[in-house]
Structures are given as C-alpha cells and as structure tokens.
Coordinates of C-alpha atoms in Angstrom, one line a residue:
M173 CA 132.1 100.6 52.3
E174 CA 132.0 96.9 53.4
E175 CA 134.0 97.8 56.5
D176 CA 131.6 100.6 57.4
A177 CA 128.6 98.3 56.9
E178 CA 130.1 95.7 59.1
S179 CA 130.9 98.3 61.7
D180 CA 127.3 99.6 61.7
E181 CA 126.1 96.0 62.0
I182 CA 128.3 95.5 65.1
D183 CA 127.1 98.8 66.6
D184 CA 123.5 97.6 66.2
E185 CA 124.1 94.5 68.2
M186 CA 122.3 94.6 71.6
C187 CA 123.6 93.2 74.9
E188 CA 121.4 90.2 75.9
I189 CA 121.5 91.3 79.6
C190 CA 121.3 95.1 79.8
S191 CA 119.8 95.7 76.2
G192 CA 122.5 98.4 75.8
L193 CA 123.9 99.2 72.3
E194 CA 127.1 101.0 73.4
S195 CA 130.4 99.2 73.1
T196 CA 133.5 100.7 74.5
T197 CA 137.2 99.7 74.8
K198 CA 136.9 99.0 78.5
N199 CA 133.5 97.4 78.2
P200 CA 133.1 96.0 74.7
I201 CA 130.2 93.8 73.4
M202 CA 131.6 90.3 73.1
F203 CA 130.2 87.7 70.6
C204 CA 130.2 84.0 71.3
D205 CA 132.2 81.9 68.8
G206 CA 130.1 78.8 69.3
K207 CA 128.4 77.1 66.3
D208 CA 125.2 78.8 65.3
C209 CA 125.3 81.0 68.5
E210 CA 124.5 84.6 68.2
F211 CA 124.9 85.5 71.9
A212 CA 126.2 89.1 72.4
V213 CA 126.8 90.6 75.8
H214 CA 128.9 93.3 77.5
R215 CA 132.1 92.1 79.2
E216 CA 131.1 93.6 82.6
C217 CA 127.5 92.3 82.4
Y218 CA 128.7 88.7 81.8
Q219 CA 131.4 89.2 84.5
V220 CA 134.3 88.3 82.2
A221 CA 137.6 89.4 83.8
K222 CA 139.5 90.0 80.6
V223 CA 138.7 89.8 76.9
P224 CA 140.4 86.6 75.6
K225 CA 142.7 86.9 72.6
G226 CA 141.3 83.8 70.9
D227 CA 137.9 82.4 70.6
W228 CA 135.4 83.1 73.4
F229 CA 132.4 80.9 74.2
C230 CA 129.3 81.7 76.4
R231 CA 128.3 79.4 79.2
D232 CA 125.9 77.5 77.0
C233 CA 128.6 76.7 74.4
E234 CA 131.4 75.9 76.9
P235 CA 130.8 72.1 76.8
K236 CA 131.3 72.2 73.0
A237 CA 134.5 74.1 73.4
E238 CA 135.9 71.6 75.9
D239 CA 136.4 69.0 73.1
E240 CA 138.6 71.3 71.1
D241 CA 140.4 73.2 73.9
P242 CA 142.6 70.9 76.2
F243 CA 142.7 73.7 78.8
A244 CA 138.9 73.6 79.0
Q245 CA 139.1 70.3 80.9
L246 CA 141.1 72.1 83.6
Q247 CA 138.6 74.8 83.6
A248 CA 135.7 72.4 84.0
T249 CA 136.9 71.6 87.5
A250 CA 136.3 75.2 88.6
P251 CA 132.7 74.7 89.7
A252 CA 133.9 72.2 92.3
T253 CA 136.2 74.7 93.8
E254 CA 133.5 77.4 93.9
N255 CA 131.9 75.5 96.8
A256 CA 135.0 76.5 98.8
N257 CA 133.4 79.9 99.3
I258 CA 130.6 78.2 101.3
P259 CA 131.5 78.0 104.9
D260 CA 131.5 74.8 106.8
I261 CA 128.3 75.2 108.8
E262 CA 126.6 72.4 110.5
G263 CA 123.2 71.6 109.0
F264 CA 123.7 74.0 106.2
G265 CA 121.3 72.1 103.8
D266 CA 118.4 72.2 106.3
Q267 CA 119.1 75.9 107.1
L268 CA 118.9 76.8 103.4
K269 CA 115.6 75.0 102.9
H270 CA 114.0 76.8 105.9
M271 CA 115.4 80.1 104.5
Q272 CA 114.0 79.4 101.1
R273 CA 110.5 78.6 102.5
T274 CA 110.4 81.7 104.7
L275 CA 111.5 84.0 101.9
L276 CA 109.1 82.5 99.2
D277 CA 106.2 83.0 101.6
R278 CA 107.2 86.6 101.9
L279 CA 107.9 87.2 98.2
T280 CA 104.5 85.7 97.3
G281 CA 102.6 87.8 99.8
Q282 CA 101.8 85.1 102.3
R283 CA 104.0 86.6 105.0
R284 CA 104.1 90.3 105.7
T285 CA 107.3 92.4 105.1
K286 CA 108.4 94.9 107.7
L287 CA 107.5 98.5 106.6
R288 CA 110.5 100.8 106.2
G289 CA 110.7 104.6 105.8
H290 CA 107.2 105.4 107.0
D291 CA 107.6 105.5 110.8
E292 CA 105.7 108.9 111.1
E293 CA 102.8 107.8 109.0
M294 CA 102.5 104.5 110.9
Q295 CA 102.5 106.5 114.2
K296 CA 99.5 108.5 113.0
V297 CA 97.5 105.5 112.0
H298 CA 98.4 103.7 115.2
Q299 CA 97.2 106.6 117.3
V300 CA 93.8 106.8 115.6
V301 CA 93.2 103.1 115.8
E302 CA 94.5 103.0 119.5
Q303 CA 92.0 105.7 120.5
T304 CA 89.2 103.6 119.1
V305 CA 90.3 100.3 120.7
L306 CA 91.2 101.7 124.1
A307 CA 89.1 104.8 124.6
G308 CA 86.1 103.8 122.5
E309 CA 86.3 106.8 120.2
G310 CA 84.8 106.8 116.7
N311 CA 87.3 107.8 113.9
S312 CA 87.9 107.7 110.2
M313 CA 91.0 108.1 108.1
L314 CA 92.2 107.8 104.5
V315 CA 95.6 106.2 103.6
I316 CA 96.5 107.5 100.2
G317 CA 99.4 106.3 98.0
A318 CA 100.5 104.6 94.8
R319 CA 100.2 100.9 94.3
G320 CA 103.0 99.0 96.0
C321 CA 104.0 101.8 98.4
G322 CA 102.9 99.8 101.5
K323 CA 99.4 101.0 102.4
T324 CA 98.1 97.5 103.3
T325 CA 101.4 96.6 105.0
L326 CA 101.1 99.7 107.2
V327 CA 97.5 99.1 108.3
E328 CA 98.2 95.3 108.9
S329 CA 101.3 96.2 110.9
V330 CA 99.3 98.6 113.1
I331 CA 96.6 95.9 113.7
S332 CA 99.2 93.3 114.4
D333 CA 101.0 95.5 117.0
L334 CA 97.7 96.3 118.8
G335 CA 96.7 92.6 118.7
K336 CA 99.7 91.7 120.8
D337 CA 98.2 93.3 124.0
H338 CA 94.6 93.9 123.0
S339 CA 93.6 91.0 120.8
N340 CA 90.3 90.5 122.6
S341 CA 89.4 94.2 122.5
F342 CA 88.5 94.6 118.8
H343 CA 87.2 93.0 115.6
V344 CA 88.5 93.6 112.1
V345 CA 86.3 93.7 109.0
R346 CA 88.2 93.8 105.7
L347 CA 86.3 94.9 102.5
N348 CA 87.6 95.4 99.0
G349 CA 86.0 97.6 96.3
F350 CA 86.9 95.1 93.6
I351 CA 85.0 92.3 95.3
H352 CA 82.2 94.0 97.1
T353 CA 80.6 95.9 94.3
D354 CA 77.5 97.0 96.1
D355 CA 76.4 97.8 99.6
K356 CA 74.3 94.6 99.9
L357 CA 77.4 92.4 99.3
A358 CA 79.6 94.5 101.6
L359 CA 77.0 94.2 104.4
K360 CA 76.7 90.4 103.9
E361 CA 80.5 90.1 104.1
T362 CA 80.6 92.2 107.3
W363 CA 78.1 89.8 108.9
R364 CA 80.2 86.8 107.7
Q365 CA 83.5 88.1 109.0
L366 CA 81.9 89.0 112.4
G367 CA 80.7 85.4 112.7
R368 CA 77.0 86.1 112.2
E369 CA 74.8 85.1 109.3
M370 CA 72.7 87.7 107.7
E371 CA 69.0 86.7 107.5
L372 CA 67.1 89.4 105.6
E373 CA 63.9 88.9 103.8
D374 CA 63.8 89.6 100.1
E375 CA 61.3 92.4 100.6
N376 CA 63.5 94.1 103.1
A377 CA 66.9 93.4 101.5
G378 CA 66.4 96.1 98.9
K379 CA 65.4 98.9 101.2
T380 CA 68.3 101.2 101.8
S381 CA 66.5 102.5 105.0
N382 CA 67.5 99.2 106.6
Y383 CA 71.2 99.8 106.3
S384 CA 71.6 102.2 109.2
D385 CA 69.5 100.1 111.6
T386 CA 71.2 96.8 110.4
L387 CA 74.7 98.3 111.0
T388 CA 73.8 99.6 114.4
S389 CA 72.1 96.4 115.6
L390 CA 75.1 94.5 114.2
L391 CA 77.5 96.4 116.2
A392 CA 75.3 96.2 119.3
L393 CA 75.2 92.4 119.0
L394 CA 79.0 92.2 119.4
S395 CA 78.7 92.8 123.1
H396 CA 77.1 90.5 125.7
S397 CA 74.1 92.0 127.6
S398 CA 75.9 91.8 130.8
E399 CA 78.8 93.9 129.4
I400 CA 76.6 96.8 128.3
S401 CA 76.6 99.7 130.7
E402 CA 73.2 100.9 131.8
S403 CA 74.2 104.6 131.4
E404 CA 75.5 104.0 127.9
P405 CA 73.1 101.4 126.3
E406 CA 74.6 102.0 122.8
Q407 CA 78.2 101.4 123.9
T408 CA 79.6 98.1 122.8
A409 CA 82.2 96.2 124.6
K410 CA 84.4 95.6 121.5
S411 CA 85.6 98.0 118.9
V412 CA 85.4 97.3 115.2
I413 CA 88.1 98.3 112.6
F414 CA 86.7 98.6 109.1
I415 CA 89.4 98.4 106.4
L416 CA 88.1 99.5 103.0
D417 CA 90.5 98.6 100.3
E418 CA 90.1 100.4 97.0
F419 CA 88.0 103.0 98.8
D420 CA 87.4 105.1 95.7
L421 CA 85.3 102.2 94.3
F422 CA 82.9 102.4 97.3
T423 CA 82.2 106.0 96.3
T424 CA 80.5 104.7 93.1
H425 CA 77.9 102.8 95.0
P426 CA 74.3 104.3 94.7
R427 CA 73.8 107.1 97.2
Q428 CA 77.0 106.0 99.0
T429 CA 74.7 104.4 101.7
L430 CA 77.4 102.2 103.3
L431 CA 79.9 105.0 103.6
Y432 CA 77.3 107.4 105.0
N433 CA 76.2 105.0 107.7
L434 CA 79.8 104.0 108.6
F435 CA 80.9 107.6 108.9
D436 CA 77.7 108.6 110.7
I437 CA 78.1 105.8 113.4
A438 CA 81.8 106.8 113.9
Q439 CA 81.0 110.5 114.2
A440 CA 77.9 110.1 116.4
R441 CA 79.8 107.6 118.7
K442 CA 76.9 105.2 118.4
A443 CA 79.6 102.4 118.6
P444 CA 83.4 102.5 118.8
I445 CA 84.4 101.9 115.1
V446 CA 87.3 103.3 113.0
V447 CA 87.0 103.4 109.2
L448 CA 90.4 103.1 107.3
G449 CA 90.1 103.8 103.6
L450 CA 92.9 102.7 101.4
T451 CA 93.1 104.3 97.9
T452 CA 95.4 105.4 95.1
R453 CA 93.4 108.4 94.2
V454 CA 94.4 111.7 95.7
D455 CA 91.1 113.4 94.8
V456 CA 88.9 110.7 96.2
V457 CA 87.3 113.1 98.8
E458 CA 85.8 115.1 95.9
S459 CA 83.8 111.9 94.9
L460 CA 82.0 111.9 98.3
E461 CA 78.5 113.3 98.5
K462 CA 78.0 116.4 100.6
R463 CA 76.3 114.5 103.4
V464 CA 79.0 111.8 103.5
K465 CA 81.8 114.3 103.3
S466 CA 80.4 116.3 106.3
R467 CA 80.6 113.1 108.5
F468 CA 84.2 112.3 107.4
S469 CA 86.9 113.3 109.9
H470 CA 89.3 114.5 107.1
R471 CA 92.3 112.8 108.5
Y472 CA 94.8 111.7 105.8
V473 CA 98.0 109.8 105.6
H474 CA 100.0 110.0 102.4
L475 CA 102.6 107.4 101.5
S476 CA 105.2 108.0 98.8
V477 CA 107.3 105.6 96.7
P478 CA 111.1 105.4 97.4
R479 CA 112.8 108.5 95.9
S480 CA 116.3 107.1 95.6
I481 CA 117.9 103.8 94.7
P482 CA 119.5 103.2 98.1
A483 CA 116.0 103.8 99.7
F484 CA 114.4 101.4 97.2
W485 CA 117.1 98.7 97.9
D486 CA 116.7 99.1 101.6
I487 CA 113.0 98.1 101.2
C488 CA 113.7 95.4 98.7
K489 CA 116.4 93.9 100.9
G490 CA 113.9 93.4 103.6
G491 CA 112.3 90.7 101.4
L492 CA 115.5 88.8 101.2
L493 CA 116.5 88.8 104.8
V494 CA 114.9 87.3 108.0
E495 CA 114.0 89.5 111.0
P496 CA 115.4 88.6 114.4
D497 CA 111.9 87.8 115.7
E498 CA 111.3 85.4 112.9
L499 CA 114.4 83.3 114.0
D500 CA 112.5 82.7 117.3
D501 CA 109.4 81.5 115.6
E502 CA 109.5 77.7 115.8
S503 CA 106.9 77.3 113.1
L504 CA 109.4 78.5 110.5
G505 CA 111.8 75.6 111.3
F506 CA 114.7 77.8 112.3
G507 CA 116.9 76.8 115.2
G508 CA 119.4 74.0 115.8
P509 CA 123.2 74.1 115.4
G510 CA 124.7 76.5 112.9
Q511 CA 121.7 78.9 112.8
D512 CA 123.7 82.1 113.7
E513 CA 126.5 81.2 111.4
F514 CA 124.1 80.6 108.5
V515 CA 122.2 83.8 109.0
S516 CA 125.4 85.7 109.1
F517 CA 126.6 84.0 105.8
W518 CA 123.2 84.7 104.1
Q519 CA 123.2 88.4 105.1
S520 CA 126.7 89.0 103.8
M521 CA 125.8 87.2 100.6
I522 CA 122.8 89.5 100.0
E523 CA 125.0 92.5 100.7
D524 CA 127.7 91.4 98.3
L525 CA 125.0 90.7 95.7
Y526 CA 124.1 94.5 95.6
N527 CA 127.6 95.9 96.2
K528 CA 129.7 93.7 94.0
D529 CA 127.4 92.1 91.3
A530 CA 126.9 94.5 88.4
I531 CA 124.1 92.4 86.8
F532 CA 122.0 92.5 90.0
K533 CA 122.6 96.1 90.6
H534 CA 121.5 96.9 87.0
H535 CA 118.4 94.8 87.8
I536 CA 117.6 97.0 90.8
Q537 CA 118.2 100.2 88.9
S538 CA 115.9 98.9 86.1
E539 CA 113.0 98.2 88.5
F540 CA 113.5 101.6 90.2
Y541 CA 113.5 103.7 87.1
R542 CA 110.7 101.8 85.4
S543 CA 108.1 101.4 88.2
K544 CA 109.6 101.7 91.7
S545 CA 107.5 98.7 92.5
V546 CA 108.7 96.6 95.4
A547 CA 106.1 93.9 94.4
A548 CA 107.6 93.7 90.9
F549 CA 111.1 93.1 92.4
F550 CA 109.7 90.5 94.8
T551 CA 108.2 88.7 91.8
S552 CA 111.5 88.7 90.0
C553 CA 113.1 87.1 93.0
I554 CA 110.8 84.0 93.2
I555 CA 112.6 81.9 90.6
P556 CA 116.2 82.6 91.8
I557 CA 115.4 81.9 95.4
A558 CA 113.4 78.8 94.6
N559 CA 116.2 77.3 92.5
L560 CA 118.9 77.8 95.1
A561 CA 120.8 74.6 96.0
L562 CA 124.2 73.7 97.4
G563 CA 125.7 73.4 94.0
N564 CA 124.8 76.9 92.8
L565 CA 125.7 79.0 95.8
P566 CA 126.5 81.8 96.3
L567 CA 123.5 83.7 94.7
T568 CA 124.5 85.7 91.6
G569 CA 122.7 88.3 89.5
M570 CA 122.4 86.2 86.4
P571 CA 119.1 84.3 87.4
F572 CA 117.4 87.7 88.0
T573 CA 117.5 88.4 84.2
H574 CA 114.8 85.8 83.7
T575 CA 111.8 87.2 85.4
L576 CA 108.0 86.4 85.6
S577 CA 107.0 89.9 84.7
A578 CA 104.6 90.5 81.8
P579 CA 105.9 91.9 78.5
D580 CA 106.2 95.6 78.2
S581 CA 104.6 95.9 74.8
K582 CA 100.8 95.9 74.5
L583 CA 101.1 94.6 70.9
L584 CA 101.4 91.0 72.2
I585 CA 97.9 91.3 73.5
L586 CA 96.5 91.8 70.0
Q587 CA 97.3 88.2 69.0
G588 CA 94.7 87.0 71.6
L589 CA 91.8 89.3 70.8
S590 CA 88.6 88.0 69.4
E591 CA 87.2 89.0 66.0
L592 CA 84.8 91.5 67.5
E593 CA 87.4 93.1 69.7
L594 CA 89.8 93.4 66.7
A595 CA 87.1 94.9 64.5
L596 CA 86.2 97.6 67.1
L597 CA 89.9 98.4 67.6
I598 CA 90.4 98.8 63.9
A599 CA 87.2 100.9 63.5
A600 CA 88.4 103.2 66.3
A601 CA 91.9 103.5 64.8
R602 CA 90.4 104.3 61.4
L603 CA 88.4 107.2 63.0
D604 CA 91.7 108.7 64.2
I605 CA 92.7 109.1 60.6
I606 CA 89.3 109.9 59.0
L607 CA 88.2 112.5 61.5
D608 CA 91.7 113.8 62.2
T609 CA 91.1 113.4 66.0
D610 CA 92.8 111.3 68.6
T611 CA 89.7 110.5 70.6
C612 CA 86.5 108.6 70.1
N613 CA 83.8 106.9 72.1
F614 CA 82.0 103.6 71.8
A615 CA 79.1 105.0 69.8
M616 CA 81.4 106.4 67.1
A617 CA 83.5 103.2 66.9
Y618 CA 80.4 101.0 66.8
D619 CA 78.9 103.0 63.9
E620 CA 82.1 102.7 61.9
Y621 CA 82.3 99.0 62.7
S622 CA 78.6 98.6 61.5
N623 CA 79.3 100.5 58.3
L624 CA 82.4 98.5 57.5
T625 CA 80.7 95.2 58.1
S626 CA 77.5 96.1 56.2
R627 CA 79.6 97.3 53.2
Y628 CA 81.5 94.0 53.3
K629 CA 78.3 92.0 53.2
I630 CA 76.9 94.0 50.3
Q631 CA 80.1 93.5 48.3
T632 CA 80.3 89.7 48.9
S633 CA 76.6 89.2 48.1
S634 CA 76.9 91.2 44.8
T635 CA 79.8 89.1 43.7
G636 CA 78.1 85.9 44.7
V637 CA 80.5 85.0 47.4
T638 CA 78.8 83.7 50.6
A639 CA 79.8 85.9 53.6
L640 CA 81.1 83.6 56.3
G641 CA 82.8 84.2 59.6
A642 CA 82.5 86.7 62.4
S643 CA 83.8 89.5 60.1
A644 CA 80.5 89.4 58.2
K645 CA 78.2 89.5 61.2
V646 CA 77.1 92.8 62.8
W647 CA 77.0 92.1 66.5
G648 CA 74.5 93.8 68.8
R649 CA 75.4 96.9 70.8
D650 CA 75.3 95.1 74.2
V651 CA 77.8 92.4 73.0
A652 CA 80.0 95.0 71.3
L653 CA 79.9 97.2 74.5
G654 CA 81.3 94.2 76.4
A655 CA 84.1 93.8 73.9
W656 CA 84.8 97.6 74.1
E657 CA 85.1 97.4 77.9
R658 CA 87.5 94.5 77.6
L659 CA 89.7 96.6 75.3
A660 CA 89.8 99.3 78.0
E661 CA 90.8 96.6 80.7
Y662 CA 93.7 95.4 78.4
G663 CA 95.0 99.0 78.3
L664 CA 94.5 99.3 74.5
L665 CA 92.1 102.2 75.1
V666 CA 93.4 105.0 77.3
P667 CA 90.9 107.5 79.0
A668 CA 91.1 110.9 77.2
G669 CA 90.6 112.9 80.4
I670 CA 90.7 112.7 84.1
G671 CA 87.3 112.0 85.8
G672 CA 84.3 111.0 83.9
G673 CA 80.7 111.8 83.2
S674 CA 77.7 111.1 85.4
G675 CA 74.7 108.8 85.2
R676 CA 74.5 106.6 82.1
D677 CA 77.7 108.1 80.5
S678 CA 80.0 107.4 83.4
G679 CA 80.8 103.9 82.0
A680 CA 83.2 102.8 79.3
G681 CA 80.5 103.3 76.6
G682 CA 80.0 107.1 77.2
R683 CA 83.6 108.1 77.8
M684 CA 86.1 109.5 75.3
W685 CA 89.1 107.3 74.7
K686 CA 92.5 107.5 72.9
I687 CA 93.6 104.5 70.9
D688 CA 97.0 103.2 72.0
V689 CA 97.9 101.3 68.8
G690 CA 97.9 102.3 65.2
L691 CA 96.6 100.5 62.1
E692 CA 100.0 99.5 60.8
E693 CA 100.8 98.0 64.3
I694 CA 97.7 95.9 64.2
T695 CA 98.6 94.3 60.8
G696 CA 102.1 93.7 61.8
S697 CA 101.2 92.1 65.2
V698 CA 98.3 89.7 64.3
D699 CA 99.4 86.8 62.2
S700 CA 95.9 85.4 61.7
L701 CA 94.3 88.6 60.7
S702 CA 91.5 88.0 58.2
G703 CA 91.7 89.4 54.7
V704 CA 88.8 91.7 55.2
M705 CA 90.3 93.2 58.4
A706 CA 93.7 93.6 56.7
K707 CA 91.9 95.5 53.9
W708 CA 90.2 97.7 56.5
C709 CA 93.6 98.6 57.9
R710 CA 95.1 99.4 54.4
E711 CA 92.2 101.2 52.7
I712 CA 90.8 104.3 54.4

C-alpha cells in the first residue's frame, strides 16, 4: 500500500516546464536531489542527454554539488567552451547590440513587422486606396478579422508603399473608437491631425447639422485656391485616407452622424476620400442605420489567423529576423565589417531554435493552441532578447518559459476587488443558486446586495454591535453600477447572449450576465474576506 501511495504521488508530480504529468521510460520526470529542492522536470524538456545513475541536480543546485562531486569542477569549465560555437566575427558585440535594439523595437510595436500570408487581401486594399489617391475616387471598405491577425499592419503597409511614390498626394487621419467616443471628439482630432485648429462656438458645437458642412469645408481647405479646378470647384488637390480603428464602436455614436457624412462624401465624390474601417465584428454592418448602410460601398476584406503551426511560426519568425531593406537603413546602426557574417549566424541560430530546441518548439505550440496570437508570442520574446549577451549565446528555449503574460486564472483578480465589487459579485453568485438560473442583471444583483446589507445592519443593531466598515453601508445605485461595469471589464461577468438591447438597456446595467466564478471559489481566493461576506458565501 505504501508503494502504491508513493507511486501515485510520483505520478501526480508536474513538469515545471511543460506542466505535463506523464512520465515514460524514454522521457521520465526527473527530480533534483539538491537540499530542499523540489524541482521536477521531463528529461527532454530540460535537455538532459541521459538519466544519470547517481544523484542529479538542476542548474540552480549545481554549484552546491560541485563541493561534493570532484568531477563537477571539470564540468564547471563547460560554459567557457560553449563560446566556441560563436563564430569569430569582427565587431560581433556591436552587431549584437544593434540586432537587439532593432528586434526590441519590433517586438514592442514601435517598428512594423512585414505581413505574411495575406498578399491577396493586401492587393485589394492597395487597389482601393490607390484609386482614391491617383484617380480621385471616393471609396469605403471594411477590414474584418480577429485581434492580432494583422489588420493594422496591412493598412499601414499599404499606406507606406503608396507613400514611397506619392507621399505628397494624400493625408492620413487615424481615429480609434476607444479614444474618440463621440463625433465631436473625432472631428476635433481630424482637424488636429490635418494641421488645423477647430474653432467652433459653443452654441454651434452641439448642432449635428454642422457636421456635414464642417467636414466638407475641412476637406476643401486642404487644397490651395490656385490648385482648384474651375470646372470642379469641389475637387481637392489632395486625397484623405480615414482609418477608423475599432469601427464597431463608431456605430454606437448617436445617429451615426460621423459615419453618415464620411460615407456620403465618399459616395457623392464631394472630395477624394477613402474610409477604411478596422473591426473584429463580422456582423458590424447590421449595426449601421439604413441611411448609413445605403452609402457604404459594401467592400470587405477578411483576415484569418494562422491555421497551422508552420504558418504561425513563419509569421512569428519575422519578428526575430531583420529584413534586407533594414540592413541598408543607417539609422538602425547596421553596417561595418562582419555584418553579413553576423546576419547569417543569427538566422541559422533562430532556425535551429525552432528545429532543434524542444522547449522552444513547445512554447510555439502552446501559443498556437491557446490563442494563435502573434502579439502574445512577441511579448514572450522581449525578456530573452533583451538579456542576450556574449556569455549566454546561442539563444535557447529556456528563457521563453518566463513570460510577461497575464495569469490564465481570473481568480487572482478577486484579491484586488473593492468591498463593493466583492459584495455585488457574491450577491450575483447567490442568485444563481437561489433562483436556479445562470443569468442575472444589475437590478437583480443590486436588490440582493441591498437585502443582505440591510439584514446585516438590523442584526448588528439588535445585538448592540456597531456596524462598521463598507460591508454595512448600502451604496447608491450609481456607484454600484460603476462597480458592476468594472466587474464586466475584468471578465468576471460574461454576456449571456450576442448583441444587446437598445436605448437605456444597452449598457451593462440592463444586460443579462453569467457569473464566471462560484461562491466557493470566492472564499478560497480572497484571503482578506470579511466575516460577513464569508457568511454570505456559506449561508444561502
């Protein structure tokens, strides 16, 4: 029985690198014999050539083992011989620093990555924008795809390509639905980006009838009077490219005035503009009003995420290599003796990292099967690339196991919630059990919270105990609604259905939500949970 218990305990041990539980003869889970060390890892994950017959120590415990094992002193000289794999390249240190700086700019989004696998989609967008810039046509198009699939990279690449030969022929206005939450802000930002200050009187600023005239006059101001043709007085000399990121949020603006006027100007050819909407919602056109939809050209480009691991790696690899045109850019610091040899060495090192390093390949597979997010992979590369030095080359897969990504579990968020947010979450979780339903809205949760708090105040007053703390105070509806919306932002409340209501009920307060945590998870995740809230979780 003791042997079976010990065997079960061993089987339950998890690999520190791949989190796997399976231990086979060819790839067993190895345990470090260092003092007070509980490190467990697969042989292949830790790149151990052969299971030793005696004691085995992890890399953190190896210095301790050197005092006891005389052969460890010979082994300690191994890192010095590893540098023999680094070729003798002139100016190697400087080339490495320039490579790190270039790649870190790309991994952090400051430098654009070359788009791969979407040549046909890029050609469609390029053709539409080119017709506006060169022929003066008005166009509109939606670029639809999941986050991280390359929508922004595609559009910016098209603009960059056109800018090489026609940089003085067009202006670019970039708007974002998260930032420009109403038409007035969007219009002010348009004026700012076009180099004009918007001077509207307060009495005129609120009139939506001014939007059309303001936009038209704004576009007309872009051309000099001598450049305006007499036969076409409304034709401007320069085209304008409007990029509306998070396009679906612009459809929530009152009466969709901005979208209506942009599409109307493009359709009526009042000025050569092209409107490019970037969105993650496939059904965004259904959110357009009838008058807006009728002026939209109904051109679409759909981008998909990589569908295989080789395709995913081909995109990710672009973030770890430099393009030939970047080598000619003097601002990046490349050049000098040894450049070609170093670039060849770096490229072969990245290829070997994927083809020969099991840990790195597992990291790629993990990112692909969990999210297919290239941005998440780039984030995981920041620390390994930043820590590269002459002493720890070549690059291995081990540093990629320590990433900057957020924890998978939402239970860690509970520890940082306020008293009011916790109380509302507990009230909503109680309703799941009391009403035998998996959905509730803010009004139901607030009523349950009010009843619980009022009952607690009555009990404490009857026993002569002074009710102190936030648990004994019934917060107002407006304050509670703000806390409820924050719970939705944290992902602890999940929308019960696709779409939403209209009017007042379209916000977080009127929608039906599912609670993503249970009462028992709340008590087990919050160490500082007050006694009364713990009682609410226990007693239904």
